[in-house]
């Protein structure tokens, strides 16, 4: 039959197989099958190195049978066939052999005789110290099985290995693919790559590439086909982002040019420090963009303590000077309250108290709006926002609720971007006739290509230097396995710190008491940088806040020191109280979860002890330690681990101890991660949205595609002359995938 890409797979390969493909692989049409790309390729005649097989994973391998034996089972009815295969003919023992066990494998015992070469597929297990596949499925590859013509045709061709399931092994997929390739008119496959770009990079057409990736004549073919699809993927994504950016930039917004003699000038005059060069540069960019009649859309990256808040505050004042309002969104109530307090403190005499009422140029009213405020407090803040009385409104998600109205919202600042999706951004934008300017701040350094992919619709600024006078943080790994006595030493060290008038954070991976928790997920965005997803299942129970607090209460070295507790499950009141006592210096030691990661600012804290530090990701450890050494006193961070020296997770700790450069660590972090984690796919349980493209490996492809996409969109904003690319984007942006684009 002739088939289209949209033809149901069942009509091409038969109803029964079609149903299986749909159920097992989610593949329903001929086109979807064509898009199911091989994971890798085996060289024909080349046996798979058995010693490299990953334990406990599904594998497809090629091997030769060296022996086979069948015996009756003693305790149950039936027989066991044990087949020994090897990647080296003649080898019957050692790491190059693998044992295959078949229960009642009559057929296997007949077919898998000494010397036979076959492809096997199954999950790698272990039995009596030897790698084993139980009831693997297999496909004979013996040349004698094929007629001469078929053998000659196949000789030298790479064998594709597809992502497969037990019910549909790779070779079944390959056969179905052959049928589909024969049935579908490939010349009708839409060509989403513009001809010009295909020529520029010497890439094959879509039709050629499908053939080359599924039935390559040689390795060169599948490589070039992969290149094409990778570039295509990057281009589709970058064009979507470029369009989004262009459309957004074309919206009207309220221009707020800087005004001389206003609050911003007064604020600058009163600043107790010099702005860093970076703060000045970014400040100029923001000042310019705020004065434009189209919305700013900018991501500001900078390490914890690099002075982002001051930069944001200056932008807010520019808008307030022009009679507009600014909103600051924080991810948690703790942070919102802190921002509120620190903005008021930083503004000092420029704060106008709301209760006095009356307008005037004498200052700016700052309002706070969070979910847990009393009805009266809320009402006051809502009124201040709606009437325009409050120039700056700080809040949590509560700000997004539909009851909240602004008189003239000109700028939205989002702190710690990962909490706010685009719908939320849009919710805030909807509160204003003109599109407000947007500034997103993040303390997580994001490598360039990730930023291009995940935040591709935002312009990016970076604050690289820390303000002068910031003390460096010394970080040490403390391995309790090799040095059990150091546990004692840690608490003595904490004591010394408190005796010297300083304070100590103790961070634990879980909350404890009540169990079943996976850490402070309500407070911590594991999707972006969290390390908990990284940690392999460990036999050790992760240390909890409640246990640790209990233990420290009776720790002799800490006798007489108040130990506080902070985590996301405390009610707002208790959280605020814990923070207050610690900020006031009443609590010497604060045992907490990662709630302290984002923005908690107690300059007097100089020591951070992170227990079971191996449970955290690199970027997260880096963020956490940024909480100490903020007050001009040198900070120390101890990464405590109970893992054996040489354990792979300890490498991350060594990396953090060895560098204080957030960007270097972020790059490093990526290398430890799986792609899906980078894009947050693991969180939602979906597969990575990217098929062949890898953000880390394919940075240059992404960068090139971005250039091309910008040109393309500048030249043809509605993609009228590129309908197939437009269709590919629509396809790519189906609702499932949109989530990924819209993490900004
Ligand atoms: P971030 O939000 O990037 O973590 P903040 O803006 O909160 O950083 O700044 C951290 C601390 O450094 C604040 O106490 C702030 O007042 C101070 N600070 C900011 N900029 C400077 C500067 N240029 N020189 C000295 N101190 C600064
Ligand atoms: Mg901050």
XYZ file of C-alpha atoms and ligand atoms in Angstrom:
772
model
C 0.000 0.000 0.000
C 0.969 3.653 -0.354
C 1.034 5.357 2.979
C 1.202 8.908 4.225
C 2.983 9.982 7.341
C -0.371 10.241 9.059
C -1.476 6.752 8.036
C -2.229 4.562 11.033
C 0.630 2.186 11.714
C -1.824 -0.688 12.029
C -2.732 -0.223 8.373
C 0.910 -0.570 7.363
C 2.188 -3.345 9.616
C -1.064 -5.067 10.554
C -3.601 -4.600 13.288
C -1.998 -6.808 15.907
C 1.489 -5.362 15.615
C 0.056 -1.884 15.275
C -1.795 -2.234 18.544
C 1.346 -3.430 20.271
C 3.371 -0.490 18.987
C 0.700 1.919 20.117
C 0.457 0.421 23.586
C 4.111 -0.248 24.225
C 5.829 2.619 22.479
C 3.066 5.157 22.033
C 3.606 5.060 18.291
C 0.388 5.194 16.277
C 1.234 6.491 12.817
C 3.785 5.773 10.107
C 5.280 9.216 10.657
C 5.675 8.625 14.377
C 7.518 5.412 13.698
C 9.865 7.215 11.321
C 10.593 9.628 14.148
C 11.600 6.777 16.459
C 15.344 7.018 15.964
C 17.910 4.336 16.786
C 19.737 4.893 20.036
C 22.954 3.555 18.570
C 24.317 1.200 15.946
C 26.093 -2.135 16.142
C 28.723 -3.088 13.646
C 27.775 -6.315 11.918
C 30.055 -9.170 12.869
C 31.480 -7.237 15.765
C 30.598 -8.707 19.143
C 29.538 -6.391 21.965
C 32.080 -6.007 24.786
C 30.355 -7.846 27.607
C 32.451 -6.384 30.392
C 31.018 -2.974 29.533
C 27.377 -3.960 29.874
C 25.636 -1.746 32.407
C 24.192 -3.604 35.352
C 20.433 -3.506 35.860
C 19.701 -1.911 32.503
C 18.014 -3.113 29.350
C 20.618 -3.983 26.761
C 20.797 -5.238 23.216
C 24.014 -7.023 22.379
C 25.622 -9.295 19.881
C 27.436 -12.381 21.159
C 28.478 -15.897 20.247
C 27.317 -19.047 22.034
C 30.161 -20.995 23.650
C 28.185 -23.661 25.494
C 24.683 -24.723 26.355
C 23.216 -27.168 28.848
C 19.737 -28.100 29.998
C 18.729 -29.676 33.276
C 15.515 -30.497 35.079
C 14.612 -28.389 38.043
C 14.676 -30.164 41.392
C 11.954 -28.343 43.206
C 9.574 -27.415 40.453
C 8.338 -28.878 37.250
C 10.185 -27.888 34.114
C 13.722 -27.346 32.928
C 16.415 -24.714 32.930
C 18.583 -24.084 29.910
C 21.788 -22.248 30.598
C 23.529 -20.760 27.590
C 26.926 -19.200 27.941
C 27.764 -16.505 25.403
C 31.003 -14.629 24.877
C 32.300 -11.603 23.030
C 35.465 -13.515 22.198
C 35.076 -16.792 20.360
C 36.587 -19.593 22.399
C 36.431 -17.692 25.673
C 34.409 -19.741 28.143
C 35.045 -17.930 31.364
C 35.740 -14.545 32.882
C 34.443 -11.059 32.244
C 33.895 -11.551 28.543
C 31.202 -14.151 29.149
C 27.571 -13.753 30.005
C 25.152 -16.366 31.187
C 21.662 -16.609 29.696
C 19.032 -18.523 31.593
C 15.888 -19.812 29.921
C 13.085 -21.467 31.859
C 11.567 -24.240 29.760
C 13.651 -22.967 26.860
C 13.154 -25.869 24.524
C 13.488 -23.721 21.448
C 16.473 -21.843 22.822
C 18.283 -25.060 23.639
C 17.760 -26.212 20.078
C 18.709 -22.952 18.358
C 21.452 -21.573 20.565
C 24.168 -24.108 19.994
C 27.887 -23.626 20.212
C 29.221 -21.181 17.604
C 25.898 -19.494 16.839
C 25.987 -15.684 16.726
C 22.850 -13.855 17.778
C 21.477 -10.573 19.046
C 20.149 -10.761 22.593
C 17.995 -8.364 24.467
C 17.120 -8.254 28.141
C 17.871 -6.724 31.514
C 21.319 -7.322 32.952
C 21.184 -9.087 36.296
C 23.695 -10.866 38.463
C 23.726 -14.463 39.595
C 26.546 -15.993 41.604
C 28.854 -13.150 40.706
C 28.300 -13.453 37.009
C 26.326 -11.136 34.716
C 23.188 -12.778 33.533
C 20.136 -12.268 31.354
C 17.021 -14.159 32.366
C 14.755 -15.299 29.535
C 16.297 -12.873 27.049
C 14.740 -12.516 23.648
C 17.071 -13.169 20.766
C 17.437 -13.037 17.023
C 19.758 -15.391 15.158
C 22.314 -13.650 13.002
C 24.024 -16.664 11.619
C 25.020 -16.007 8.016
C 23.852 -19.523 7.145
C 20.338 -18.490 8.076
C 20.253 -15.966 5.259
C 20.312 -16.585 1.569
C 23.386 -15.394 -0.286
C 21.733 -12.330 -1.756
C 20.388 -11.071 1.550
C 23.699 -11.730 3.240
C 25.606 -9.772 0.629
C 23.197 -6.869 0.925
C 23.511 -6.742 4.656
C 27.242 -7.220 4.870
C 28.971 -4.206 6.331
C 25.765 -2.377 7.203
C 25.421 -1.053 10.709
C 22.568 -2.596 12.703
C 20.344 0.023 14.344
C 19.535 -0.480 17.994
C 16.207 1.109 18.878
C 14.822 2.105 22.234
C 12.801 -1.052 22.767
C 10.705 -2.949 25.268
C 10.612 -6.612 26.197
C 7.551 -7.094 24.040
C 8.960 -5.209 21.054
C 12.676 -5.868 20.700
C 14.894 -3.672 18.597
C 14.880 -6.016 15.608
C 11.101 -6.077 15.466
C 11.141 -2.299 15.307
C 13.747 -2.463 12.554
C 11.538 -4.795 10.517
C 8.503 -2.568 10.962
C 10.647 0.378 9.942
C 11.631 -1.423 6.757
C 7.967 -1.963 5.928
C 7.085 1.661 6.616
C 10.029 3.001 4.633
C 8.843 0.903 1.716
C 5.250 2.063 2.008
C 5.589 5.770 2.698
C 6.299 8.079 -0.175
C 9.326 9.787 1.312
C 9.333 12.534 -1.267
C 6.132 13.769 0.371
C 7.842 14.148 3.742
C 7.734 17.852 4.585
C 11.070 19.601 4.508
C 11.145 21.909 7.496
C 14.751 22.967 6.908
C 14.968 25.882 4.496
C 16.869 24.891 1.375
C 19.366 27.688 1.979
C 20.335 26.319 5.389
C 20.516 22.773 4.115
C 22.993 23.881 1.498
C 24.897 26.073 3.921
C 25.613 23.127 6.193
C 25.636 20.383 3.537
C 22.763 18.461 5.155
C 20.674 15.775 3.456
C 16.966 16.268 2.728
C 14.401 14.952 5.192
C 13.571 12.039 2.889
C 17.223 11.019 2.503
C 17.879 11.493 6.190
C 15.051 9.179 7.269
C 16.449 6.433 5.091
C 20.009 7.066 6.282
C 19.158 7.041 9.961
C 17.085 3.837 9.802
C 18.861 1.777 7.143
C 22.315 3.241 6.826
C 24.699 1.771 4.275
C 27.587 2.709 6.513
C 28.447 4.694 9.637
C 28.957 7.929 7.717
C 25.305 7.889 6.668
C 23.702 7.673 10.061
C 26.110 10.260 11.381
C 25.143 12.840 8.798
C 21.468 11.998 9.207
C 21.782 12.574 12.936
C 23.465 15.886 12.258
C 20.567 16.943 10.115
C 17.908 16.011 12.632
C 19.851 17.601 15.440
C 20.168 20.851 13.580
C 16.524 20.699 12.585
C 15.513 20.247 16.182
C 17.679 23.142 17.292
C 16.318 25.349 14.526
C 12.692 24.557 15.283
C 13.224 25.310 18.941
C 15.231 28.473 18.377
C 12.811 29.765 15.766
C 9.959 29.239 18.192
C 11.867 31.179 20.833
C 12.911 33.913 18.427
C 9.303 34.384 17.339
C 8.094 34.468 20.864
C 10.662 37.062 21.685
C 9.867 39.163 18.620
C 6.133 39.038 19.275
C 6.619 40.015 22.842
C 9.008 42.813 22.008
C 6.414 44.272 19.653
C 3.804 44.715 22.399
C 3.274 48.210 23.706
C 4.501 49.013 27.175
C 4.748 52.074 29.250
C 8.069 53.849 28.780
C 9.574 55.005 32.062
C 12.555 57.172 31.242
C 14.888 58.028 34.097
C 13.971 61.303 35.734
C 16.547 63.607 37.250
C 16.117 64.673 40.823
C 13.803 61.795 41.708
C 13.931 58.951 44.183
C 16.545 57.063 42.176
C 18.965 59.974 42.338
C 18.324 60.368 46.035
C 18.854 56.650 46.532
C 22.150 56.668 44.627
C 23.392 59.629 46.662
C 22.598 57.790 49.885
C 24.146 54.441 48.940
C 26.747 53.503 51.546
C 28.873 51.755 48.913
C 30.055 52.120 45.344
C 28.205 50.068 42.767
C 30.411 47.466 41.160
C 31.246 47.927 37.493
C 28.861 45.090 36.676
C 26.020 46.660 38.625
C 26.593 49.947 36.810
C 26.662 48.296 33.375
C 23.545 46.238 33.961
C 21.917 49.304 35.513
C 22.484 51.266 32.301
C 21.025 48.502 30.182
C 17.937 48.328 32.385
C 17.557 52.106 32.484
C 17.600 52.176 28.714
C 15.170 49.319 28.254
C 12.735 50.731 30.808
C 12.617 53.939 28.805
C 11.457 52.104 25.668
C 7.833 51.800 24.554
C 8.238 48.014 24.305
C 8.633 45.653 27.208
C 11.971 44.719 28.640
C 12.290 40.953 29.021
C 15.498 40.232 30.804
C 17.150 37.538 32.893
C 19.695 38.752 35.430
C 22.112 36.111 36.634
C 24.444 36.653 39.517
C 25.806 34.678 42.375
C 24.245 34.950 45.757
C 25.503 38.224 47.193
C 26.491 39.708 43.848
C 24.093 42.573 44.464
C 21.166 41.766 42.195
C 18.623 43.170 44.608
C 20.194 46.610 44.532
C 20.135 46.544 40.742
C 16.468 45.546 40.768
C 15.603 48.165 43.338
C 17.175 50.890 41.224
C 15.079 49.760 38.264
C 11.966 49.843 40.442
C 12.759 53.365 41.561
C 13.100 54.536 37.967
C 9.570 53.301 37.313
C 8.248 54.791 40.551
C 9.890 58.109 39.661
C 7.802 58.070 36.522
C 4.619 57.530 38.492
C 4.412 53.783 37.887
C 4.426 50.807 40.221
C 6.779 47.870 40.559
C 5.992 44.393 41.880
C 8.581 42.010 43.317
C 7.668 38.336 43.393
C 9.517 36.034 45.747
C 9.237 32.249 45.792
C 8.453 31.846 49.496
C 6.911 33.802 52.311
C 10.187 33.846 54.196
C 11.864 35.439 51.213
C 9.065 37.879 50.540
C 9.154 39.103 54.126
C 12.906 39.365 53.960
C 12.834 41.318 50.738
C 10.211 43.590 52.185
C 12.305 44.259 55.272
C 15.583 44.653 53.423
C 14.131 46.902 50.729
C 12.689 49.142 53.399
C 15.992 49.138 55.255
C 17.945 49.871 52.082
C 15.614 52.699 51.124
C 15.834 54.118 54.640
C 14.474 57.656 54.690
C 13.035 57.227 51.194
C 10.280 54.984 52.540
C 6.978 56.707 52.947
C 4.747 55.137 55.530
C 1.384 54.164 54.144
C -0.663 55.143 57.140
C 0.274 58.781 56.862
C -1.364 58.793 53.467
C -1.118 61.632 51.000
C 0.838 61.771 47.817
C 4.040 63.602 47.206
C 7.550 63.174 45.995
C 8.944 62.579 49.421
C 9.275 58.827 49.219
C 7.848 55.532 48.115
C 5.385 53.374 49.939
C 6.380 49.711 50.071
C 3.639 47.134 50.642
C 3.851 43.443 51.456
C 1.284 40.905 50.342
C 1.464 37.248 51.340
C -1.088 34.510 51.798
C -0.664 34.254 55.517
C -1.260 37.891 56.419
C -4.258 38.784 58.497
C -7.345 39.934 56.629
C -6.713 43.485 57.765
C -3.100 43.546 56.625
C -4.079 42.065 53.299
C -6.813 44.557 52.783
C -4.462 47.443 53.462
C -1.911 46.125 50.961
C -4.548 45.411 48.315
C -5.840 48.925 48.649
C -2.352 50.389 48.454
C -1.661 48.424 45.250
C -5.000 49.220 43.619
C -4.946 52.895 44.477
C -1.387 53.333 43.297
C -0.392 54.499 46.769
C 2.193 51.740 47.031
C 4.975 52.256 44.511
C 6.563 48.929 45.345
C 4.589 45.816 46.201
C 6.488 42.782 47.462
C 4.782 39.422 47.640
C 4.491 35.736 46.943
C 2.126 33.932 44.621
C -0.603 35.799 46.434
C 0.239 38.725 44.159
C -0.992 36.691 41.224
C -4.472 36.168 42.572
C -7.189 37.899 40.669
C -8.198 40.080 43.590
C -4.966 41.936 43.286
C -5.187 45.059 41.165
C -2.564 47.636 40.406
C -3.174 51.200 39.445
C -0.270 51.342 37.028
C 2.054 48.359 37.039
C 5.170 49.185 35.059
C 7.739 46.605 36.160
C 7.619 43.065 37.438
C 10.706 41.674 39.120
C 10.752 37.924 39.708
C 13.310 36.665 42.206
C 14.625 33.130 41.685
C 12.996 32.460 38.391
C 12.260 28.790 38.657
C 9.117 29.160 40.645
C 7.244 31.193 38.162
C 6.047 29.850 34.877
C 4.961 31.956 32.016
C 1.274 31.647 32.900
C 2.096 33.372 36.148
C 4.090 36.015 34.382
C 1.125 36.509 32.098
C -1.217 36.702 35.051
C 0.767 39.631 36.360
C 0.987 41.218 32.962
C -2.752 41.019 32.647
C -3.011 43.360 35.591
C -1.860 46.210 33.473
C -3.066 47.702 30.217
C 0.373 48.020 28.744
C 2.714 45.051 29.140
C 4.919 45.649 32.170
C 8.650 45.353 31.852
C 10.003 42.114 33.240
C 13.197 41.387 35.123
C 13.843 37.805 36.194
C 16.645 37.270 38.695
C 18.441 34.037 39.378
C 21.373 33.156 41.581
C 21.878 29.908 39.737
C 24.516 30.342 37.100
C 23.174 28.914 33.891
C 25.614 27.785 31.223
C 25.145 29.671 27.993
C 23.626 26.942 25.878
C 21.174 25.994 28.592
C 20.171 29.617 28.906
C 19.700 29.767 25.149
C 17.500 26.714 25.214
C 15.532 27.125 28.388
C 15.381 30.904 28.611
C 15.813 31.590 24.934
C 13.078 34.187 24.922
C 14.799 36.355 27.517
C 17.786 38.620 27.070
C 20.497 37.824 29.551
C 22.705 39.923 31.815
C 25.286 38.602 34.230
C 26.826 40.068 37.375
C 30.177 38.343 37.511
C 32.022 40.043 40.329
C 31.097 40.100 43.974
C 31.121 43.454 45.772
C 34.456 44.280 47.330
C 34.990 43.292 50.932
C 33.205 39.961 50.539
C 35.263 37.293 52.263
C 35.998 34.107 50.407
C 34.405 30.928 51.711
C 36.672 28.021 52.562
C 35.029 24.711 51.773
C 36.176 21.322 53.062
C 34.920 17.824 52.548
C 34.606 15.891 55.810
C 34.534 12.136 55.258
C 33.206 10.432 58.368
C 34.059 6.944 57.130
C 37.786 7.611 57.148
C 37.671 9.953 60.126
C 34.862 9.049 62.523
C 36.298 11.319 65.185
C 35.679 14.373 63.038
C 32.022 14.316 63.884
C 33.031 15.483 67.367
C 35.335 18.039 65.913
C 32.548 19.576 63.796
C 30.478 20.467 66.846
C 33.516 21.796 68.671
C 34.182 23.971 65.667
C 30.569 25.212 65.836
C 31.085 26.010 69.499
C 34.197 28.070 68.723
C 32.230 30.020 66.144
C 29.408 30.787 68.571
C 31.873 31.672 71.321
C 33.427 34.165 68.920
C 30.000 35.778 68.585
C 29.122 34.187 65.244
C 26.406 31.794 64.153
C 26.138 28.424 62.486
C 23.836 26.788 59.952
C 23.430 23.022 59.977
C 21.718 21.832 56.795
C 20.076 18.394 56.506
C 18.593 16.702 53.465
C 15.280 15.769 55.067
C 12.858 17.085 57.655
C 12.233 13.843 59.534
C 9.628 13.201 62.227
C 6.553 12.255 60.285
C 8.748 10.481 57.777
C 7.988 9.844 54.157
C 9.403 13.164 53.139
C 11.901 13.620 50.403
C 13.400 16.785 51.717
C 11.923 20.198 51.603
C 10.439 19.957 48.181
C 7.891 22.648 48.792
C 10.680 25.087 49.301
C 13.277 23.722 46.982
C 13.056 23.497 43.289
C 14.468 20.105 42.585
C 13.497 20.505 38.961
C 16.086 23.102 38.212
C 19.128 22.233 40.189
C 18.113 19.962 43.013
C 20.460 17.160 43.746
C 18.045 14.778 45.360
C 17.183 13.323 41.998
C 20.841 12.597 41.457
C 21.535 10.580 44.541
C 21.548 6.894 43.867
C 19.501 4.882 46.308
C 21.670 4.607 49.375
C 21.271 2.137 52.152
C 21.907 4.977 54.599
C 18.920 6.950 55.826
C 19.390 10.601 55.056
C 20.021 12.729 58.094
C 16.968 14.692 59.150
C 16.454 18.052 60.791
C 14.504 16.595 63.691
C 17.100 13.926 64.521
C 19.930 16.364 64.244
C 18.234 18.978 66.401
C 17.583 16.291 68.999
C 21.172 15.120 68.878
C 22.592 18.640 69.137
C 20.413 19.415 72.146
C 22.493 16.927 74.147
C 25.804 17.472 72.360
C 28.281 18.412 75.117
C 30.242 20.769 72.878
C 27.106 22.853 72.339
C 25.913 22.916 75.946
C 24.144 26.177 76.725
C 23.737 27.216 73.082
C 20.255 27.668 71.678
C 19.578 25.395 68.730
C 16.790 26.507 66.366
C 14.903 24.582 63.709
C 13.672 25.760 60.304
C 11.963 23.832 57.541
C 9.092 24.130 55.113
C 6.609 22.150 57.167
C 6.577 24.581 60.031
C 3.662 26.954 59.928
C 4.348 30.489 58.820
C 4.365 31.791 62.346
C 6.961 29.268 63.506
C 9.085 29.860 60.420
C 9.096 33.586 60.913
C 9.898 33.156 64.609
C 12.805 30.825 63.862
C 14.193 33.292 61.335
C 13.703 36.205 63.674
C 15.515 34.518 66.550
C 18.381 33.499 64.312
C 18.618 36.922 62.663
C 18.643 38.523 66.105
C 21.483 36.276 67.203
C 19.468 34.555 69.923
C 19.832 31.200 68.226
C 23.464 30.156 67.911
C 22.883 27.146 65.708
C 20.076 26.806 63.180
C 19.269 23.311 61.946
C 17.449 23.620 58.650
C 16.577 22.101 55.332
C 17.387 23.808 52.076
C 14.947 26.580 52.922
C 18.088 28.526 53.728
C 19.232 28.074 50.162
C 17.409 30.945 48.634
C 18.139 34.386 49.864
C 18.094 33.948 53.629
C 20.464 36.631 54.795
C 22.111 36.596 58.198
C 25.480 38.321 57.825
C 26.645 37.097 61.231
C 26.550 33.444 60.173
C 30.034 32.211 59.389
C 29.920 28.423 59.491
C 27.730 26.102 57.488
C 27.729 22.377 58.180
C 25.981 20.389 55.456
C 25.171 16.865 56.630
C 24.987 14.094 54.027
C 26.170 16.719 51.588
C 26.361 14.035 48.904
C 22.582 14.172 48.705
C 22.706 17.608 47.168
C 23.628 18.729 43.682
C 26.649 20.838 42.924
C 24.799 24.041 42.196
C 22.702 23.613 45.274
C 25.726 23.163 47.535
C 27.208 26.244 45.971
C 24.048 28.221 46.648
C 23.835 26.963 50.187
C 27.329 27.977 51.151
C 26.666 31.441 49.767
C 24.662 31.958 52.980
C 27.793 32.278 55.103
C 30.590 34.820 55.076
C 28.258 37.631 54.053
C 29.128 40.025 56.810
C 32.811 40.602 56.158
C 33.857 37.685 58.373
C 35.450 34.740 56.609
C 33.011 31.921 55.996
C 33.565 28.183 56.243
C 31.511 25.407 54.759
C 31.898 21.769 55.798
C 30.544 19.167 53.409
C 29.975 16.172 55.637
C 29.543 12.760 54.057
C 29.179 9.179 55.201
C 30.058 7.773 51.817
C 33.234 5.808 51.261
C 36.178 7.689 49.785
C 36.118 7.228 46.018
C 32.343 6.931 45.840
C 31.239 8.716 42.651
C 28.963 11.081 44.550
C 31.934 12.302 46.525
C 33.399 13.709 43.319
C 30.711 16.369 43.388
C 31.751 17.392 46.870
C 35.379 17.618 45.812
C 34.338 19.772 42.859
C 32.489 22.181 45.130
C 35.374 22.301 47.601
C 37.815 23.015 44.785
C 36.084 25.963 43.130
C 34.131 29.046 44.079
C 33.309 29.993 40.496
C 29.594 29.387 40.048
C 29.772 29.199 36.283
C 32.547 26.657 36.322
C 30.557 24.596 38.806
C 27.393 24.891 36.769
C 29.197 23.489 33.767
C 30.564 20.711 35.928
C 27.139 20.062 37.320
C 25.750 19.578 33.858
C 28.309 16.937 33.160
C 27.079 14.942 36.137
C 23.482 15.233 35.142
C 21.230 13.488 32.788
C 19.797 15.601 30.063
C 16.242 15.214 31.251
C 17.122 16.727 34.581
C 18.462 19.822 32.918
C 15.209 20.429 31.180
C 13.140 19.416 34.141
C 11.585 16.492 32.338
C 12.391 14.041 35.085
C 10.128 15.952 37.396
C 7.029 15.444 35.385
C 7.957 11.885 34.534
C 8.058 12.663 30.867
C 10.905 11.711 28.632
C 13.260 14.474 27.685
C 11.569 16.695 25.169
C 14.690 16.799 23.097
C 15.230 13.840 20.821
C 18.721 13.938 19.395
C 19.822 17.311 20.610
C 21.901 17.416 23.764
C 22.214 20.784 25.416
C 25.672 20.135 26.735
C 27.224 18.339 23.795
C 25.543 20.313 21.053
C 26.211 23.824 22.270
C 27.652 24.887 18.944
C 24.711 23.477 16.976
C 22.327 25.357 19.250
C 24.308 28.561 18.908
C 24.360 28.295 15.112
C 20.672 27.488 14.969
C 19.968 30.496 17.137
C 21.783 32.827 14.747
C 19.941 31.319 11.807
C 16.611 31.514 13.617
C 17.057 35.182 14.494
C 17.863 35.996 10.882
C 14.971 33.960 9.657
C 12.443 35.577 11.959
C 13.762 39.072 11.244
C 13.308 38.347 7.564
C 9.981 36.522 7.731
C 8.333 37.227 11.105
C 5.155 35.269 10.398
C 7.061 32.437 8.696
C 4.848 32.928 5.677
C 7.581 31.788 3.378
C 8.462 28.872 5.668
C 5.164 27.062 6.169
C 6.753 23.688 6.832
C 8.994 25.117 9.514
C 5.945 26.818 11.031
C 4.152 23.479 10.999
C 7.119 21.777 12.655
C 7.050 24.416 15.394
C 3.338 23.923 15.968
C 4.025 20.222 16.176
C 6.881 20.740 18.566
C 4.873 23.047 20.753
C 2.023 20.711 21.408
C 0.679 21.333 24.904
C 2.841 18.614 26.428
C 5.959 20.289 25.251
C 5.022 23.848 25.809
C 5.728 23.425 29.474
C 9.351 23.083 28.628
C 9.614 26.236 26.578
C 7.844 28.163 29.223
C 9.977 27.541 32.208
C 11.133 31.130 32.087
P 21.882 39.110 45.755
O 20.452 39.505 45.685
O 22.546 39.103 44.410
O 22.123 37.860 46.511
P 22.072 41.441 47.332
O 21.615 42.482 46.397
O 21.131 40.937 48.355
O 22.660 40.220 46.523
O 23.407 41.971 47.995
C 24.024 41.287 49.043
C 24.568 42.279 50.030
O 25.617 43.041 49.412
C 23.550 43.257 50.493
O 23.729 43.440 51.882
C 23.872 44.522 49.727
O 23.528 45.679 50.439
C 25.364 44.414 49.540
N 25.847 45.065 48.318
C 25.231 45.105 47.134
N 25.983 45.769 46.227
C 27.110 46.149 46.860
C 28.283 46.880 46.456
N 28.438 47.336 45.212
N 29.252 47.063 47.377
C 29.099 46.605 48.640
N 28.012 45.922 49.083
C 27.031 45.690 48.204
Mg 18.881 38.044 46.575
